[in-house]
PDB file of C-alpha atoms in Angstrom:
ATOM      1  CA  GLU V   1      83.450  84.916 103.515  1.00 58.00           C
ATOM      2  CA  ALA V   2      85.137  85.611 100.328  1.00 62.00           C
ATOM      3  CA  ASP V   3      83.487  85.016  97.171  1.00 91.00           C
ATOM      4  CA  ILE V   4      86.700  84.372  94.777  1.00 96.00           C
ATOM      5  CA  TYR V   5      87.132  81.268  92.763  1.00 96.00           C
ATOM      6  CA  GLN V   6      90.035  79.478  90.976  1.00 97.00           C
ATOM      7  CA  THR V   7      90.190  76.765  88.521  1.00 97.00           C
ATOM      8  CA  PRO V   8      91.657  74.225  88.179  1.00 97.00           C
ATOM      9  CA  ARG V   9      92.635  73.693  92.311  1.00 96.00           C
ATOM     10  CA  TYR V  10      95.336  70.900  90.210  1.00 96.00           C
ATOM     11  CA  LEU V  11      96.685  70.367  87.132  1.00 97.00           C
ATOM     12  CA  VAL V  12      99.757  68.330  85.773  1.00 97.00           C
ATOM     13  CA  ILE V  13     100.696  68.853  82.074  1.00 96.00           C
ATOM     14  CA  GLY V  14     103.225  68.455  79.960  1.00 96.00           C
ATOM     15  CA  THR V  15     106.112  70.719  79.080  1.00 97.00           C
ATOM     16  CA  GLY V  16     105.212  72.844  76.171  1.00 96.00           C
ATOM     17  CA  LYS V  17     101.009  72.856  76.684  1.00 96.00           C
ATOM     18  CA  LYS V  18      99.650  76.108  76.860  1.00 96.00           C
ATOM     19  CA  ILE V  19      97.474  76.485  80.302  1.00 96.00           C
ATOM     20  CA  THR V  20      94.909  78.939  81.821  1.00 97.00           C
ATOM     21  CA  LEU V  21      94.422  79.744  85.156  1.00 98.00           C
ATOM     22  CA  GLU V  22      91.194  81.036  85.708  1.00 98.00           C
ATOM     23  CA  CYS V  23      89.829  83.547  88.354  1.00 98.00           C
ATOM     24  CA  SER V  24      86.829  84.860  89.330  1.00 98.00           C
ATOM     25  CA  GLN V  25      84.960  87.240  92.006  1.00 96.00           C
ATOM     26  CA  THR V  26      81.924  88.032  92.556  1.00 94.00           C
ATOM     27  CA  MET V  27      82.469  90.992  95.065  1.00 91.00           C
ATOM     28  CA  GLY V  28      82.378  93.779  92.319  1.00 90.00           C
ATOM     29  CA  HIS V  29      86.306  94.269  93.333  1.00 92.00           C
ATOM     30  CA  ASP V  30      88.503  96.482  90.908  1.00 92.00           C
ATOM     31  CA  LYS V  31      91.424  95.180  92.159  1.00 93.00           C
ATOM     32  CA  MET V  32      92.714  91.714  90.941  1.00 95.00           C
ATOM     33  CA  TYR V  33      96.141  89.924  91.773  1.00 95.00           C
ATOM     34  CA  TRP V  34      97.951  86.747  90.621  1.00 96.00           C
ATOM     35  CA  TYR V  35     100.402  86.015  93.262  1.00 95.00           C
ATOM     36  CA  GLN V  36     102.976  82.810  92.768  1.00 95.00           C
ATOM     37  CA  GLN V  37     103.848  80.610  95.947  1.00 94.00           C
ATOM     38  CA  ASP V  38     106.399  77.730  96.433  1.00 91.00           C
ATOM     39  CA  PRO V  39     105.265  75.235  98.902  1.00 84.00           C
ATOM     40  CA  GLY V  40     105.577  77.211 102.468  1.00 84.00           C
ATOM     41  CA  MET V  41     107.261  79.776 101.008  1.00 88.00           C
ATOM     42  CA  GLU V  42     106.429  83.411 100.517  1.00 88.00           C
ATOM     43  CA  LEU V  43     104.214  85.213  98.066  1.00 91.00           C
ATOM     44  CA  HIS V  44     105.679  86.745  95.097  1.00 91.00           C
ATOM     45  CA  LEU V  45     103.045  89.293  93.037  1.00 91.00           C
ATOM     46  CA  ILE V  46     103.304  88.609  89.447  1.00 94.00           C
ATOM     47  CA  HIS V  47     100.702  90.371  87.715  1.00 95.00           C
ATOM     48  CA  TYR V  48      97.665  92.709  88.708  1.00 93.00           C
ATOM     49  CA  SER V  49      95.086  94.746  87.562  1.00 95.00           C
ATOM     50  CA  TYR V  50      93.248  98.183  88.829  1.00 92.00           C
ATOM     51  CA  GLY V  51      90.524  97.684  86.691  1.00 93.00           C
ATOM     52  CA  VAL V  52      88.966  96.440  83.456  1.00 96.00           C
ATOM     53  CA  ASN V  53      91.654  96.889  80.339  1.00 95.00           C
ATOM     54  CA  SER V  54      93.959  97.318  83.014  1.00 94.00           C
ATOM     55  CA  THR V  55      97.453  95.149  83.849  1.00 95.00           C
ATOM     56  CA  GLU V  56     100.651  95.411  85.070  1.00 93.00           C
ATOM     57  CA  LYS V  57     103.623  93.687  85.760  1.00 92.00           C
ATOM     58  CA  GLY V  58     104.574  92.680  89.410  1.00 89.00           C
ATOM     59  CA  ASP V  59     107.765  92.365  91.707  1.00 82.00           C
ATOM     60  CA  LEU V  60     108.611  88.879  90.253  1.00 84.00           C
ATOM     61  CA  SER V  61     109.247  88.252  86.482  1.00 81.00           C
ATOM     62  CA  SER V  62     106.902  85.951  85.328  1.00 84.00           C
ATOM     63  CA  GLU V  63     106.365  84.782  81.427  1.00 90.00           C
ATOM     64  CA  SER V  64     102.632  84.249  82.324  1.00 94.00           C
ATOM     65  CA  THR V  65     100.448  86.687  80.785  1.00 95.00           C
ATOM     66  CA  VAL V  66      97.163  88.634  81.886  1.00 97.00           C
ATOM     67  CA  SER V  67      93.926  89.979  80.672  1.00 97.00           C
ATOM     68  CA  ARG V  68      91.321  91.772  82.405  1.00 97.00           C
ATOM     69  CA  ILE V  69      88.191  92.182  79.920  1.00 97.00           C
ATOM     70  CA  ARG V  70      85.549  91.949  82.621  1.00 96.00           C
ATOM     71  CA  THR V  71      85.841  93.273  85.854  1.00 95.00           C
ATOM     72  CA  GLU V  72      85.089  90.059  87.680  1.00 96.00           C
ATOM     73  CA  HIS V  73      87.681  87.560  85.700  1.00 97.00           C
ATOM     74  CA  PHE V  74      91.378  87.665  85.783  1.00 98.00           C
ATOM     75  CA  PRO V  75      92.834  84.664  83.813  1.00 98.00           C
ATOM     76  CA  LEU V  76      96.302  83.816  83.643  1.00 97.00           C
ATOM     77  CA  THR V  77      97.918  82.011  80.389  1.00 96.00           C
ATOM     78  CA  LEU V  78     101.388  80.307  80.135  1.00 95.00           C
ATOM     79  CA  GLU V  79     101.857  80.098  76.201  1.00 94.00           C
ATOM     80  CA  SER V  80     104.308  77.255  76.825  1.00 95.00           C
ATOM     81  CA  ALA V  81     104.539  75.784  80.226  1.00 95.00           C
ATOM     82  CA  ARG V  82     108.390  74.379  81.358  1.00 95.00           C
ATOM     83  CA  PRO V  83     108.649  72.689  84.722  1.00 96.00           C
ATOM     84  CA  SER V  84     110.303  75.872  86.087  1.00 94.00           C
ATOM     85  CA  HIS V  85     106.728  76.822  86.175  1.00 95.00           C
ATOM     86  CA  THR V  86     105.714  74.335  88.649  1.00 96.00           C
ATOM     87  CA  SER V  87     103.906  76.396  91.703  1.00 95.00           C
ATOM     88  CA  GLN V  88     101.066  77.570  93.572  1.00 96.00           C
ATOM     89  CA  TYR V  89      99.157  80.630  91.855  1.00 97.00           C
ATOM     90  CA  LEU V  90      97.273  82.431  94.152  1.00 97.00           C
ATOM     91  CA  CYS V  91      94.448  84.638  92.673  1.00 97.00           C
ATOM     92  CA  ALA V  92      93.420  87.702  94.869  1.00 96.00           C
ATOM     93  CA  SER V  93      91.185  91.128  94.674  1.00 95.00           C
ATOM     94  CA  SER V  94      90.330  93.940  96.790  1.00 91.00           C
ATOM     95  CA  GLY V  95      87.854  96.879  96.581  1.00 84.00           C
ATOM     96  CA  GLY V  96      84.409  97.637  95.974  1.00 67.00           C
ATOM     97  CA  GLN V  97      82.529  99.724  98.645  1.00 60.00           C
ATOM     98  CA  GLY V  98      83.997 101.185 101.351  1.00 61.00           C
ATOM     99  CA  ASN V  99      87.541  99.914 100.357  1.00 65.00           C
ATOM    100  CA  THR V 100      89.488  98.625 103.336  1.00 70.00           C
ATOM    101  CA  GLY V 101      92.556  97.593 101.320  1.00 77.00           C
ATOM    102  CA  GLU V 102      92.001  93.860 102.317  1.00 87.00           C
ATOM    103  CA  LEU V 103      92.837  91.165 100.040  1.00 91.00           C
ATOM    104  CA  PHE V 104      90.723  88.404  99.887  1.00 93.00           C
ATOM    105  CA  PHE V 105      92.116  85.437  98.097  1.00 95.00           C
ATOM    106  CA  GLY V 106      91.091  82.221  96.320  1.00 96.00           C
ATOM    107  CA  GLU V 107      91.808  78.541  97.505  1.00 95.00           C
ATOM    108  CA  GLY V 108      94.918  78.287  94.949  1.00 96.00           C
ATOM    109  CA  SER V 109      95.810  76.747  91.595  1.00 97.00           C
ATOM    110  CA  ARG V 110      98.547  74.094  92.115  1.00 96.00           C
ATOM    111  CA  LEU V 111     100.314  73.856  89.113  1.00 97.00           C
ATOM    112  CA  THR V 112     102.616  70.886  88.277  1.00 97.00           C
ATOM    113  CA  VAL V 113     104.632  70.806  84.665  1.00 97.00           C
ATOM    114  CA  LEU V 114     106.293  67.561  83.847  1.00 96.00           C
TER     115      LEU V 114
ATOM    116  CA  GLY G   1     109.519  96.125  95.736  1.00 47.00           C
ATOM    117  CA  GLN G   2     110.140  96.105  99.368  1.00 52.00           C
ATOM    118  CA  GLN G   3     108.978  93.543 101.264  1.00 66.00           C
ATOM    119  CA  LEU G   4     108.343  93.534 105.096  1.00 87.00           C
ATOM    120  CA  ASN G   5     110.696  91.903 108.116  1.00 94.00           C
ATOM    121  CA  GLN G   6     108.590  89.333 109.697  1.00 96.00           C
ATOM    122  CA  SER G   7     109.822  87.382 112.329  1.00 96.00           C
ATOM    123  CA  PRO G   8     110.378  84.840 113.456  1.00 97.00           C
ATOM    124  CA  GLN G   9     110.828  82.661 110.346  1.00 95.00           C
ATOM    125  CA  SER G  10     109.317  79.492 112.214  1.00 96.00           C
ATOM    126  CA  MET G  11     108.248  78.440 115.657  1.00 96.00           C
ATOM    127  CA  PHE G  12     107.749  75.499 117.034  1.00 96.00           C
ATOM    128  CA  ILE G  13     106.099  75.420 120.273  1.00 96.00           C
ATOM    129  CA  GLN G  14     103.967  73.137 123.118  1.00 97.00           C
ATOM    130  CA  GLU G  15     100.174  72.977 123.015  1.00 97.00           C
ATOM    131  CA  GLY G  16      98.884  75.745 125.292  1.00 97.00           C
ATOM    132  CA  GLU G  17     101.785  77.986 125.083  1.00 97.00           C
ATOM    133  CA  ASP G  18     101.491  81.657 123.839  1.00 97.00           C
ATOM    134  CA  VAL G  19     102.748  82.752 120.468  1.00 96.00           C
ATOM    135  CA  SER G  20     104.069  86.128 119.740  1.00 97.00           C
ATOM    136  CA  MET G  21     105.384  87.061 115.751  1.00 98.00           C
ATOM    137  CA  ASN G  22     106.258  90.527 114.242  1.00 97.00           C
ATOM    138  CA  CYS G  23     106.487  92.642 111.205  1.00 97.00           C
ATOM    139  CA  THR G  24     108.900  95.985 110.447  1.00 96.00           C
ATOM    140  CA  SER G  25     109.011  98.125 107.793  1.00 94.00           C
ATOM    141  CA  SER G  26     110.943 100.744 107.063  1.00 90.00           C
ATOM    142  CA  SER G  27     108.284 102.729 105.514  1.00 90.00           C
ATOM    143  CA  ILE G  28     105.160 103.737 107.197  1.00 92.00           C
ATOM    144  CA  PHE G  29     101.678 102.073 106.374  1.00 92.00           C
ATOM    145  CA  ASN G  30      98.123 103.188 107.323  1.00 90.00           C
ATOM    146  CA  THR G  31      96.898  99.546 107.154  1.00 92.00           C
ATOM    147  CA  TRP G  32      98.343  96.134 108.426  1.00 95.00           C
ATOM    148  CA  LEU G  33      96.501  92.912 107.925  1.00 95.00           C
ATOM    149  CA  TRP G  34      97.311  89.193 109.360  1.00 97.00           C
ATOM    150  CA  TYR G  35      96.728  86.379 107.550  1.00 97.00           C
ATOM    151  CA  LYS G  36      96.876  82.694 108.000  1.00 97.00           C
ATOM    152  CA  GLN G  37      97.672  79.882 105.377  1.00 96.00           C
ATOM    153  CA  ASP G  38      96.901  76.538 105.823  1.00 94.00           C
ATOM    154  CA  PRO G  39      98.643  73.863 103.700  1.00 87.00           C
ATOM    155  CA  GLY G  40      97.399  73.764  99.854  1.00 85.00           C
ATOM    156  CA  GLU G  41      94.951  76.533 100.323  1.00 90.00           C
ATOM    157  CA  GLY G  42      94.993  80.437  99.829  1.00 93.00           C
ATOM    158  CA  PRO G  43      95.571  82.830 102.884  1.00 95.00           C
ATOM    159  CA  VAL G  44      92.438  83.775 104.617  1.00 95.00           C
ATOM    160  CA  LEU G  45      92.335  87.185 106.789  1.00 94.00           C
ATOM    161  CA  LEU G  46      92.561  87.364 110.579  1.00 96.00           C
ATOM    162  CA  ILE G  47      92.688  90.558 111.680  1.00 96.00           C
ATOM    163  CA  ALA G  48      92.825  94.040 109.891  1.00 94.00           C
ATOM    164  CA  LEU G  49      94.504  97.310 111.708  1.00 95.00           C
ATOM    165  CA  TYR G  50      93.632 100.741 110.378  1.00 93.00           C
ATOM    166  CA  LYS G  51      95.028 103.238 113.380  1.00 93.00           C
ATOM    167  CA  ALA G  52      98.395 103.422 114.880  1.00 94.00           C
ATOM    168  CA  GLY G  53      98.315 101.750 118.412  1.00 95.00           C
ATOM    169  CA  GLU G  54      94.758 100.333 117.279  1.00 95.00           C
ATOM    170  CA  LEU G  55      94.749  96.820 119.351  1.00 97.00           C
ATOM    171  CA  THR G  56      92.247  94.379 117.954  1.00 96.00           C
ATOM    172  CA  SER G  57      91.165  90.666 119.008  1.00 96.00           C
ATOM    173  CA  ASN G  58      89.891  87.752 117.143  1.00 95.00           C
ATOM    174  CA  GLY G  59      89.437  85.098 119.772  1.00 96.00           C
ATOM    175  CA  ARG G  60      92.558  83.599 120.858  1.00 97.00           C
ATOM    176  CA  LEU G  61      94.456  86.241 118.174  1.00 98.00           C
ATOM    177  CA  THR G  62      95.532  89.859 119.310  1.00 98.00           C
ATOM    178  CA  ALA G  63      97.222  92.081 116.965  1.00 98.00           C
ATOM    179  CA  GLN G  64      98.296  95.395 117.392  1.00 97.00           C
ATOM    180  CA  PHE G  65      98.986  98.285 114.832  1.00 97.00           C
ATOM    181  CA  GLY G  66     102.577  99.888 115.973  1.00 96.00           C
ATOM    182  CA  ILE G  67     102.596 103.516 117.059  1.00 95.00           C
ATOM    183  CA  THR G  68     105.116 104.545 114.517  1.00 94.00           C
ATOM    184  CA  ARG G  69     102.960 103.134 111.963  1.00 93.00           C
ATOM    185  CA  LYS G  70     106.090 100.771 110.936  1.00 95.00           C
ATOM    186  CA  ASP G  71     105.252  97.582 112.760  1.00 96.00           C
ATOM    187  CA  SER G  72     102.799  95.493 113.937  1.00 97.00           C
ATOM    188  CA  PHE G  73     102.487  92.364 116.161  1.00 97.00           C
ATOM    189  CA  LEU G  74     100.171  89.186 116.316  1.00 98.00           C
ATOM    190  CA  ASN G  75      99.913  86.863 119.555  1.00 98.00           C
ATOM    191  CA  ILE G  76      98.193  83.755 119.563  1.00 98.00           C
ATOM    192  CA  SER G  77      97.136  82.435 123.194  1.00 98.00           C
ATOM    193  CA  ALA G  78      96.892  79.083 124.206  1.00 97.00           C
ATOM    194  CA  SER G  79      98.008  77.501 121.092  1.00 97.00           C
ATOM    195  CA  ILE G  80      95.902  74.170 119.924  1.00 97.00           C
ATOM    196  CA  PRO G  81      96.984  71.928 117.279  1.00 95.00           C
ATOM    197  CA  SER G  82      95.014  73.736 114.641  1.00 95.00           C
ATOM    198  CA  ASP G  83      96.979  76.750 115.056  1.00 97.00           C
ATOM    199  CA  VAL G  84      99.581  75.077 112.681  1.00 96.00           C
ATOM    200  CA  GLY G  85     100.015  77.018 109.402  1.00 96.00           C
ATOM    201  CA  ILE G  86     101.634  79.713 108.021  1.00 96.00           C
ATOM    202  CA  TYR G  87     101.117  83.749 109.506  1.00 97.00           C
ATOM    203  CA  PHE G  88     101.700  86.376 106.870  1.00 96.00           C
ATOM    204  CA  CYS G  89     101.378  89.837 107.840  1.00 96.00           C
ATOM    205  CA  ALA G  90     100.860  92.695 105.286  1.00 94.00           C
ATOM    206  CA  GLY G  91     101.075  96.359 105.010  1.00 91.00           C
ATOM    207  CA  SER G  92      99.879  98.890 102.701  1.00 87.00           C
ATOM    208  CA  TYR G  93      99.649 102.824 102.502  1.00 85.00           C
ATOM    209  CA  ASN G  94      96.602 104.373 101.277  1.00 74.00           C
ATOM    210  CA  ASN G  95      95.428 100.961  99.905  1.00 67.00           C
ATOM    211  CA  ASN G  96      98.021 100.665  97.439  1.00 69.00           C
ATOM    212  CA  ASP G  97     101.074  98.075  96.895  1.00 76.00           C
ATOM    213  CA  MET G  98     100.094  95.512  99.431  1.00 84.00           C
ATOM    214  CA  ARG G  99     103.428  94.224 100.858  1.00 87.00           C
ATOM    215  CA  PHE G 100     103.793  90.584 102.779  1.00 91.00           C
ATOM    216  CA  GLY G 101     106.458  89.738 104.693  1.00 93.00           C
ATOM    217  CA  ALA G 102     107.651  86.140 104.140  1.00 93.00           C
ATOM    218  CA  GLY G 103     105.974  84.034 106.682  1.00 95.00           C
ATOM    219  CA  THR G 104     106.118  82.684 110.112  1.00 96.00           C
ATOM    220  CA  ARG G 105     105.685  78.952 110.009  1.00 96.00           C
ATOM    221  CA  LEU G 106     104.087  77.347 113.011  1.00 97.00           C
ATOM    222  CA  THR G 107     104.187  74.113 114.651  1.00 97.00           C
ATOM    223  CA  VAL G 108     102.161  72.751 117.504  1.00 96.00           C
ATOM    224  CA  LYS G 109     102.966  69.886 119.457  1.00 93.00           C
ATOM    225  CA  PRO G 110     100.221  68.312 121.098  1.00 89.00           C
TER     226      PRO G 110
END
């Protein structure tokens, strides 16, 4: 069973608010990822990290930012939320001993911006 | 970045029927993964494949790593209502740059 946790699970906020989606994993994985997914649609990689102090932008342009100060923690921040940011955000991690490349996903954070 | 080609996009089947879906890529992979996602949840790993030609089962699920290393398929036998969900394939080369298919949306009618 994957030990990767996301909070909040659901968030409804007004336009212009700053929000941070939290993601933590207890598996000691080096690599962490953020995907954006509209309901029932494909996954789009928006950010990834290969370790502490490493962050990269993914395939889909995003106005969000990320940080990786600790191995287990990879928060995603939106400085000023807009309705177009309404989506589900999935955090994932991979790596550790005997790295098989498998990604383990959190349960997701469903964001609604009014 | 390049996505995988996953088909079919959606399937509507009767309970008890078998299901087959596949993924193809223009580049070779050495890892193929199959995930299932229930509504409102994150994807959960079903089967992982690491060798060309490898055939692996997980209960009623069977997946194969294509000989060319550019494709993989997933079969579900004797489908049941709880098989409903979105199935994603994913592939990578040397554990870098995991690519996902667009998903196959499965509906099972009782």
